[in-house]
PDB file of C-alpha atoms in Angstrom:
ATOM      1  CA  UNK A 220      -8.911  -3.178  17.407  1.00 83.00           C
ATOM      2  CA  UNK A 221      -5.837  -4.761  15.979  1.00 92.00           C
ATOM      3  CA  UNK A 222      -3.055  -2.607  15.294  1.00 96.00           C
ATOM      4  CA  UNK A 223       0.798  -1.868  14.783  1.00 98.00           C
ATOM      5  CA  UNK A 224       2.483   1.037  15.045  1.00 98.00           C
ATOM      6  CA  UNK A 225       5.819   1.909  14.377  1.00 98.00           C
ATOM      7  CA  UNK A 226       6.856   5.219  16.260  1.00 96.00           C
ATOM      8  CA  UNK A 227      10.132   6.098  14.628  1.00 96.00           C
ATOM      9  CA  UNK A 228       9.545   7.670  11.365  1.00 95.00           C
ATOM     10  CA  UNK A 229      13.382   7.493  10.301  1.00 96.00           C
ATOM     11  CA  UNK A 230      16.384   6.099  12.180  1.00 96.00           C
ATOM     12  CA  UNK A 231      19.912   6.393  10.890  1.00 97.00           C
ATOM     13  CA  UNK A 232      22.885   4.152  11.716  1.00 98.00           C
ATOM     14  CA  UNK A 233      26.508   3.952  11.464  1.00 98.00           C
ATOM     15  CA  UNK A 234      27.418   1.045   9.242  1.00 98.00           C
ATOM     16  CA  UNK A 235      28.632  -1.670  11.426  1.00 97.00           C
ATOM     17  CA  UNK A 236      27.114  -1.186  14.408  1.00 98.00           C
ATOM     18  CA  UNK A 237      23.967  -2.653  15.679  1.00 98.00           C
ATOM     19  CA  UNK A 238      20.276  -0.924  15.690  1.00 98.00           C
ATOM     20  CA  UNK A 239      17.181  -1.470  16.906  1.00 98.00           C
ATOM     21  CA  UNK A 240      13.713  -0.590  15.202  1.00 98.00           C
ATOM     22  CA  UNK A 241      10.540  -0.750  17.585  1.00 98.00           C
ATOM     23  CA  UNK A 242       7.106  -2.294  17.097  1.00 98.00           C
ATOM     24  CA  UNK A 243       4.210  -2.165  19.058  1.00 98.00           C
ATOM     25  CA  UNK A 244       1.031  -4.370  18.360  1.00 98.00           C
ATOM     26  CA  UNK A 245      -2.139  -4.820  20.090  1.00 96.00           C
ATOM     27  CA  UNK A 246      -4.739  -7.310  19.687  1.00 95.00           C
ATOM     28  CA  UNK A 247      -7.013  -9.175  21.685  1.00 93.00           C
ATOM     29  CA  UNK A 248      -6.452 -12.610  19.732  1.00 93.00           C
ATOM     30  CA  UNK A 249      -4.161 -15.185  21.650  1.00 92.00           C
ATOM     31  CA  UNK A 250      -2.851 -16.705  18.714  1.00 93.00           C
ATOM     32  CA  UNK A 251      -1.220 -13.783  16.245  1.00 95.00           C
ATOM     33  CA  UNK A 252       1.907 -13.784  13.862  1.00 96.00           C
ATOM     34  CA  UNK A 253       4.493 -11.221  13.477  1.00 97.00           C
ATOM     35  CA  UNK A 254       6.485  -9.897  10.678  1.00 97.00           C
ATOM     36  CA  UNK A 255       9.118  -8.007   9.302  1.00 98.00           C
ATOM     37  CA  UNK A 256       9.344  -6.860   5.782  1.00 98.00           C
ATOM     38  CA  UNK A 257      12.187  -4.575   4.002  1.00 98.00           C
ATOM     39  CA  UNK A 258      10.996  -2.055   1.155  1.00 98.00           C
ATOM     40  CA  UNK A 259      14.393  -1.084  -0.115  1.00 97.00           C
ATOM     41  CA  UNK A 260      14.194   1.749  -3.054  1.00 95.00           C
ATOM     42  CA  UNK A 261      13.437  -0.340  -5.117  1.00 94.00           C
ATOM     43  CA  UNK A 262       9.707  -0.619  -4.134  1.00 94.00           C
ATOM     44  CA  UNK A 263       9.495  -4.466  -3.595  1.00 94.00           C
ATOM     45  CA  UNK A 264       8.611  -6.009  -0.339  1.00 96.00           C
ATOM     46  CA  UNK A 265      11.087  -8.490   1.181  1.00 96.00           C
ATOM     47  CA  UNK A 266      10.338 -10.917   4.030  1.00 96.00           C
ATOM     48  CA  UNK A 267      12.682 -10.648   6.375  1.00 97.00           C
ATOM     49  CA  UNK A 268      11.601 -12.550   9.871  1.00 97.00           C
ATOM     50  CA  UNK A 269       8.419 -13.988  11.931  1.00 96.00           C
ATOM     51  CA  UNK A 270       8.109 -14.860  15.345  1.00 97.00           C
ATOM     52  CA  UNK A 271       4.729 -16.779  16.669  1.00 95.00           C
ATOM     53  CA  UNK A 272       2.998 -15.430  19.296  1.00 95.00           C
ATOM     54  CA  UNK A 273       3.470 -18.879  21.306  1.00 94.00           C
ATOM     55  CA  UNK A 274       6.950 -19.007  20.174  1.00 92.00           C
ATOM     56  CA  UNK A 275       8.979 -18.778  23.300  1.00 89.00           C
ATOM     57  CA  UNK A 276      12.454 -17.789  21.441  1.00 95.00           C
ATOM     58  CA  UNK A 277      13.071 -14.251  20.018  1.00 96.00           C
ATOM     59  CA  UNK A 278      13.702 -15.969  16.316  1.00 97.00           C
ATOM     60  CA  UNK A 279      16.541 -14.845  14.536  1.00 97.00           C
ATOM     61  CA  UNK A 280      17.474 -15.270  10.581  1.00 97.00           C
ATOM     62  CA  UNK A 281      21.447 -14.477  10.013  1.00 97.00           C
ATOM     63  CA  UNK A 282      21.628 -10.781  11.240  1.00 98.00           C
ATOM     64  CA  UNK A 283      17.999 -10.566  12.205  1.00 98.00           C
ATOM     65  CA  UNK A 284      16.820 -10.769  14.721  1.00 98.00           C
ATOM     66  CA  UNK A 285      13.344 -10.185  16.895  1.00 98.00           C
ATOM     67  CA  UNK A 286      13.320  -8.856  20.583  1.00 97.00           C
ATOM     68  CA  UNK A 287       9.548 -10.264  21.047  1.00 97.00           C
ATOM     69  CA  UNK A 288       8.216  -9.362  24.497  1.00 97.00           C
ATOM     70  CA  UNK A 289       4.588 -10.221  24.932  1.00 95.00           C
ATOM     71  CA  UNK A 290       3.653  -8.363  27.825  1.00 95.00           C
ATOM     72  CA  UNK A 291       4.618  -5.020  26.390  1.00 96.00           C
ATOM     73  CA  UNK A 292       2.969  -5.927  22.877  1.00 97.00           C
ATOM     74  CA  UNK A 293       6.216  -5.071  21.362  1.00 98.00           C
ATOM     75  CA  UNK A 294       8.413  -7.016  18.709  1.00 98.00           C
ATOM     76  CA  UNK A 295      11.244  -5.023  17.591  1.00 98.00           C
ATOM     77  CA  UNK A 296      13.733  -6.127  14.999  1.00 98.00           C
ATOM     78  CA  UNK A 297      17.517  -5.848  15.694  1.00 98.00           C
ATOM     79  CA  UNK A 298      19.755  -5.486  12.427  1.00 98.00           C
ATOM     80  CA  UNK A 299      23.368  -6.284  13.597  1.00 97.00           C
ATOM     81  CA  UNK A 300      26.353  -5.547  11.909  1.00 97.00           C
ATOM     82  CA  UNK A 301      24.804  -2.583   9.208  1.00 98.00           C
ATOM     83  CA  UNK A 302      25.272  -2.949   5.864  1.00 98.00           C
ATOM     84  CA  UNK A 303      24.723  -0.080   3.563  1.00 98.00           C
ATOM     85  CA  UNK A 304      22.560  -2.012   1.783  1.00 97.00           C
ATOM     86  CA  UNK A 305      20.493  -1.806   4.690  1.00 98.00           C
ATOM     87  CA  UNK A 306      19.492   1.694   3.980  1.00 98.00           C
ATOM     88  CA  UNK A 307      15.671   1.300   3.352  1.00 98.00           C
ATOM     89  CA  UNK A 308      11.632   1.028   4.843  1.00 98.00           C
ATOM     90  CA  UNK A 309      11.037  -1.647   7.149  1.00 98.00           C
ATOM     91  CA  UNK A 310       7.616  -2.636   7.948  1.00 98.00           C
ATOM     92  CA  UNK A 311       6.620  -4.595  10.928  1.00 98.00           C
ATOM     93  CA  UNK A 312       3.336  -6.601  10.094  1.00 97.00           C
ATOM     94  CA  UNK A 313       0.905  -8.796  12.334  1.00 96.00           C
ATOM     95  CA  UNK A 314      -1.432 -11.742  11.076  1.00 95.00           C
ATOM     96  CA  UNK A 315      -3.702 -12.359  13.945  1.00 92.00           C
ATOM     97  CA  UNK A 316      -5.802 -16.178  14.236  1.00 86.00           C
ATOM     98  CA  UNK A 317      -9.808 -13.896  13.563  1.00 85.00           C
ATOM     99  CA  UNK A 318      -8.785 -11.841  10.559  1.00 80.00           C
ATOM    100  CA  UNK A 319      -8.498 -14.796   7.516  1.00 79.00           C
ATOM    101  CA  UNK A 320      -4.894 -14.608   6.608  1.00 85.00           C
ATOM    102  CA  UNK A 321      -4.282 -10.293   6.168  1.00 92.00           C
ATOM    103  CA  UNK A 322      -1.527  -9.066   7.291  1.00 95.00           C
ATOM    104  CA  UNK A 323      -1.846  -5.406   9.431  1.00 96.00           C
ATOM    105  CA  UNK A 324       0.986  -3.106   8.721  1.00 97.00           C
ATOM    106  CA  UNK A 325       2.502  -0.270  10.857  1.00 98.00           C
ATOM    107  CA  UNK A 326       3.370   2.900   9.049  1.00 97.00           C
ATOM    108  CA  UNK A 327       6.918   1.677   8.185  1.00 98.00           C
ATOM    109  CA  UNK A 328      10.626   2.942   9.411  1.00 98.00           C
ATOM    110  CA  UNK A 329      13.127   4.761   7.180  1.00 98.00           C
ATOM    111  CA  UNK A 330      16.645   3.507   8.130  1.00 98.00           C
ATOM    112  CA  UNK A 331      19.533   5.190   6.457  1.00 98.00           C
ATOM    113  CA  UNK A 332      22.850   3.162   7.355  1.00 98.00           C
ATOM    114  CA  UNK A 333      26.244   5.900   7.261  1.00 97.00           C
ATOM    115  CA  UNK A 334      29.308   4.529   5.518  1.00 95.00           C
TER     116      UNK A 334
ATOM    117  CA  UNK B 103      11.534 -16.353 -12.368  1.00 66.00           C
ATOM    118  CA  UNK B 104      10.022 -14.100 -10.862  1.00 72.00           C
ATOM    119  CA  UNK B 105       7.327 -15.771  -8.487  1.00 93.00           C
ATOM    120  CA  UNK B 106       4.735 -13.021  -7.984  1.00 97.00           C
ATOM    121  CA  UNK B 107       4.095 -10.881 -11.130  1.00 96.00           C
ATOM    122  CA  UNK B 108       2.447  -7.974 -11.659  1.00 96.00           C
ATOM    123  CA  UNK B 109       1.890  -6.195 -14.687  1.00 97.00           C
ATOM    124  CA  UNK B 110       2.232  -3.410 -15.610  1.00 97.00           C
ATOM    125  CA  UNK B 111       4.614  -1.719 -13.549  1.00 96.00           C
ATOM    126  CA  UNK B 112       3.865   1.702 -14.145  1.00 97.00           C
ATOM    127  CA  UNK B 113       0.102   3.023 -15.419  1.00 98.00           C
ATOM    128  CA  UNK B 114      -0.389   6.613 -16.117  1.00 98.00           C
ATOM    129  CA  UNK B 115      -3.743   7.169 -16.983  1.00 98.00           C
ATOM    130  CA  UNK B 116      -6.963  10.164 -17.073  1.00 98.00           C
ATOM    131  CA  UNK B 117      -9.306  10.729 -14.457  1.00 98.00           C
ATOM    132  CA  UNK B 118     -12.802   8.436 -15.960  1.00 98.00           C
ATOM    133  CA  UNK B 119     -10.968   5.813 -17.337  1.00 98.00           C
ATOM    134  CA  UNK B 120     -11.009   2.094 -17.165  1.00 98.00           C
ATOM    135  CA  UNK B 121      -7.943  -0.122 -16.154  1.00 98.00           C
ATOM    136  CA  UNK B 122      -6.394  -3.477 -14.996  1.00 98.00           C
ATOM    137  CA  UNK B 123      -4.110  -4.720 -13.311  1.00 98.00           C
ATOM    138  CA  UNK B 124      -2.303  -8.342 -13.803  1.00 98.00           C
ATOM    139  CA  UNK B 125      -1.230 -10.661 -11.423  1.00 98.00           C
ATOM    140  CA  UNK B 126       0.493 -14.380 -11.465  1.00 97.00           C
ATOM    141  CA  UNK B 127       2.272 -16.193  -9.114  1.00 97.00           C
ATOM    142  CA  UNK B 128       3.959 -19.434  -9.598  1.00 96.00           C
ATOM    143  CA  UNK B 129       4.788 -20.849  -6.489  1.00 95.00           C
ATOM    144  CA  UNK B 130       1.460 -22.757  -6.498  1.00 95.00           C
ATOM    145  CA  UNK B 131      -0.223 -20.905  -3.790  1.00 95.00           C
ATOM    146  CA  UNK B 132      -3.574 -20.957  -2.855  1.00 93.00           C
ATOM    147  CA  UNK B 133      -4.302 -17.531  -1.520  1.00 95.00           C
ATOM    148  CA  UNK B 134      -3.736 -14.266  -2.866  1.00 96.00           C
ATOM    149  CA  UNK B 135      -3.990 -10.560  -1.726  1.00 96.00           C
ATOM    150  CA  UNK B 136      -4.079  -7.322  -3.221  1.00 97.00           C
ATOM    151  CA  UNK B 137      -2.633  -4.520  -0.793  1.00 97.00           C
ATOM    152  CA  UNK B 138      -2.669  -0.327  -1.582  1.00 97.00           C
ATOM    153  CA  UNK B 139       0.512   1.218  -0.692  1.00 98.00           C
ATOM    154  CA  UNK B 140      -0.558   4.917  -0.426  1.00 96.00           C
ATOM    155  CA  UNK B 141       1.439   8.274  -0.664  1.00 95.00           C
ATOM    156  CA  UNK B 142       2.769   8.327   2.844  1.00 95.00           C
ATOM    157  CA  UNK B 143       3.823   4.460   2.496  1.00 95.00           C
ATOM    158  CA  UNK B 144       1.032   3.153   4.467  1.00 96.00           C
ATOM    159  CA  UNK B 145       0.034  -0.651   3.096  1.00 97.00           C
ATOM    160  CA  UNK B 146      -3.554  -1.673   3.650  1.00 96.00           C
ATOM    161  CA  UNK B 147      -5.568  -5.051   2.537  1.00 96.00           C
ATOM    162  CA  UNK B 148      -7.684  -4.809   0.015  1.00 96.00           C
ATOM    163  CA  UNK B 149      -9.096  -8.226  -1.387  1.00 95.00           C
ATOM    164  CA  UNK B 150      -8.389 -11.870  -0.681  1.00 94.00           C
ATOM    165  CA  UNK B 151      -9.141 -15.226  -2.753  1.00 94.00           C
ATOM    166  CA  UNK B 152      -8.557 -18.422  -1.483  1.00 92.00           C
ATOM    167  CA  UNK B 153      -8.822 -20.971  -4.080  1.00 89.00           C
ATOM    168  CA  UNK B 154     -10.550 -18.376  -6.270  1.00 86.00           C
ATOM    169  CA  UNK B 155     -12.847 -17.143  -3.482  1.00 91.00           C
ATOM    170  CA  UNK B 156     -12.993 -13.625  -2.011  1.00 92.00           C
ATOM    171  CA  UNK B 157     -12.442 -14.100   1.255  1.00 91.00           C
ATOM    172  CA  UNK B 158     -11.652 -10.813   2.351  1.00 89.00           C
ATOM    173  CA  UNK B 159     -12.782  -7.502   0.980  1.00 89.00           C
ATOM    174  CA  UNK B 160     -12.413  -4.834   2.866  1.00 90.00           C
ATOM    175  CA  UNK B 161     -13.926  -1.066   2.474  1.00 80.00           C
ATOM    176  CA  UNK B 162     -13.310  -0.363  -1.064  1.00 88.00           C
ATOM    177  CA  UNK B 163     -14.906   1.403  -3.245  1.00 92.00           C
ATOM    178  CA  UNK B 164     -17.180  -0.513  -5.641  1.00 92.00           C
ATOM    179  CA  UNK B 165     -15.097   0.605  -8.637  1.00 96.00           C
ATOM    180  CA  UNK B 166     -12.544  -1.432  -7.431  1.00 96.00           C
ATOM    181  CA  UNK B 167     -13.222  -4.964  -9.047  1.00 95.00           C
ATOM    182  CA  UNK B 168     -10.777  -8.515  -8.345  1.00 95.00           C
ATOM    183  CA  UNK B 169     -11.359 -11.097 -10.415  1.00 94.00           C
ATOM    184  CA  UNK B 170      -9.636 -14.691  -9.867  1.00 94.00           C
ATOM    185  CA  UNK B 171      -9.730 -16.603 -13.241  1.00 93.00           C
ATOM    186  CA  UNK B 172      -7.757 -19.229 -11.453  1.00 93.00           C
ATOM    187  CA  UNK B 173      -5.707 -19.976  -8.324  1.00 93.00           C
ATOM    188  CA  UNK B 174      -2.843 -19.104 -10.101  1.00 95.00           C
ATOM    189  CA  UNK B 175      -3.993 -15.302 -11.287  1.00 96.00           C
ATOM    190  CA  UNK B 176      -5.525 -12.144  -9.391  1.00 96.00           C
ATOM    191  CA  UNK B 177      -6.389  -9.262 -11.053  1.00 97.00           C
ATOM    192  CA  UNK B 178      -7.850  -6.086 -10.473  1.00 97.00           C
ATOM    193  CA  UNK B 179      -9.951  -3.990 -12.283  1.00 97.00           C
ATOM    194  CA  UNK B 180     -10.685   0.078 -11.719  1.00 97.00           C
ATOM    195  CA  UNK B 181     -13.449   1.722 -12.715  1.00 97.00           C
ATOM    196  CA  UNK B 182     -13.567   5.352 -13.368  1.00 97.00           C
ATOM    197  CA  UNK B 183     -10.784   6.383 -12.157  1.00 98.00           C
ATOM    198  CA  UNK B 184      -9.869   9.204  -9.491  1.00 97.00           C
ATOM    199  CA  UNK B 185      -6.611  11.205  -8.549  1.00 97.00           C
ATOM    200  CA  UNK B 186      -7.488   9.013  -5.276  1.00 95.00           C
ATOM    201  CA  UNK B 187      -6.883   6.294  -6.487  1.00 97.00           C
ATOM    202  CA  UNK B 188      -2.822   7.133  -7.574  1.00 98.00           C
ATOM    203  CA  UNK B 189      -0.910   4.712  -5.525  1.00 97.00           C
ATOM    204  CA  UNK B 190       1.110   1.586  -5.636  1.00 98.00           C
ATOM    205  CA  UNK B 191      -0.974  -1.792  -5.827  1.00 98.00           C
ATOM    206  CA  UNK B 192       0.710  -4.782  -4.735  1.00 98.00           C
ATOM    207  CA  UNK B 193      -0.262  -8.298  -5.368  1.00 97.00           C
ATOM    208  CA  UNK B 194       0.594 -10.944  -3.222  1.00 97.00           C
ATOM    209  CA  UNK B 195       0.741 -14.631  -2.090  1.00 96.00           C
ATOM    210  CA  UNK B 196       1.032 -17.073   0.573  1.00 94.00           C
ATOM    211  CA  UNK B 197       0.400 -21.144   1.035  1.00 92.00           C
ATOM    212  CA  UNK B 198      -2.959 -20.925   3.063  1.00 87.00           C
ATOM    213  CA  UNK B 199      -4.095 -18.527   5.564  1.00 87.00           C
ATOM    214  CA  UNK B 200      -2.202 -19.545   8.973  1.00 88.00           C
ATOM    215  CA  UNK B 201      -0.440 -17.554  10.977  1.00 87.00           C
ATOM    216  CA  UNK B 202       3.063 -18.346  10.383  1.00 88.00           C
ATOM    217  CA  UNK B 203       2.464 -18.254   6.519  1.00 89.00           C
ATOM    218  CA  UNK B 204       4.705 -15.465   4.907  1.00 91.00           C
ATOM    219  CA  UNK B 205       2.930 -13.392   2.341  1.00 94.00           C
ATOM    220  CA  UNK B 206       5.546 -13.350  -1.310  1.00 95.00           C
ATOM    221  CA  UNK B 207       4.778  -9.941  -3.171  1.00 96.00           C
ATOM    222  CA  UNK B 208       5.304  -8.622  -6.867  1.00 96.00           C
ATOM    223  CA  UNK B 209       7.159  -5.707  -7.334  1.00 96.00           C
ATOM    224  CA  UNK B 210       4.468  -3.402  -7.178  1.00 97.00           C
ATOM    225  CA  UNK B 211       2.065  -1.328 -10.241  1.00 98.00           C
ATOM    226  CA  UNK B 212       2.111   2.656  -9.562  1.00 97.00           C
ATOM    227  CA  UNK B 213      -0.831   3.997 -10.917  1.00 98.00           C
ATOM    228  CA  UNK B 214      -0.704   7.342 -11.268  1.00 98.00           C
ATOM    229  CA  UNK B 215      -4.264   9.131 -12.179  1.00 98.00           C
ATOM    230  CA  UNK B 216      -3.961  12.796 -13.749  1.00 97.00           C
TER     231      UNK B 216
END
């Protein structure tokens, strides 16, 4: 079965300092995507970062970035630097090679950046 | 402009009626999704057209109608509606179907059914 799953239902950091939100996927496909999408208040979706499962470094966009380690499954996004504008849901999504183009969502992390 | 757009943004609306949603994207994609964000947050696929053909459709209820006029447009269409069915419905894009293809969404419709 192809899943994510996000185990930290909310996470709060100070702003300015570094955190760490976890992902775990499984799948049996070789070839699989993963991404990262921000759901601030707001209610829209942002795309935030994507690493390739045959990509062999963590990719990083500005103060993203992804700490993807295959042979745990896991592909956790780093946020350096908080922002308070940080404060929102992040979801971490997978897009495997067998399932036509879908993405597969975890159940999302609240993160709540402190001034 | 606003690439993917979904109209409306807010639907109140009875138990047993009838109702659509509207989507457009310009970005001259050629696939498009429509995804149920439910109570608790959780987003799920629901339908997917690739140059106006369902390619995916997962379990859905049959009330649950998409209809691709073009590449351009997905809509969806409810049938007798249910408190069930209150949720956010978001419409998306991407260029193609590969892996590394980032999916644009609207900004979301929340139906709510009373």
């Amino acid at each position: 079965a192809q899943k994510i799953t996000q185990t930290q239902p909310g996470m709060f950091v100070q702003e300015k300092e570094a955190v760490t939100l976890d992902c775990t996927y499984d799948t049996s496909d070789q070839s699989y995507g993963l991404f990262w999408y921000k759901q601030p208040s707001s209610g829209e979706m942002i795309f935030l970062i994507y690493q390739g499962s045959y990509d062999e470094q963590n990719a990083t966009e500005g103060r993203y970035s992804l700490n993807f380690q295959k042979a745990r499954k896991s592909a956790n996004l780093v946020i350096s630097a908080s922002q308070l504008g940080d404060s929102a849901m992040y979801f971490c999504a997978m897009r495997c090679s067998s399932n036509t183009g879908k993405l597969i969502f975890g159940q999302g992390t609240t993160l709540q950046v402190k001034p | 402009d606003t690439a993917v757009s979904q109209t409306p943004k807010y639907l109140v609306t009875q138990m047993g009626n009838d109702k659509s949603i509207k989507c457009e994207q310009n970005l001259g994609h050629d696939t498009m999704y429509w995804y149920k964000q439910d109570s608790k947050k959780f987003l799920k696929i629901m339908f997917s057209y690739n140059n106006k053909e369902l390619i995916i459709n997962e379990t859905v209820p049959n009330r649950f109608s998409p209809k691709s006029p073009d590449k351009a447009h997905l809509n969806l269409h409810i049938n007798s509606l249910e408190l069930g069915d209150s949720a956010v419905y978001f419409c998306a894009s991407s260029q193609g179907t590969r892996l590394n293809t980032e999916a644009f969404f609207g900004q979301g419709t929340r139906l709510t059914v009373v």
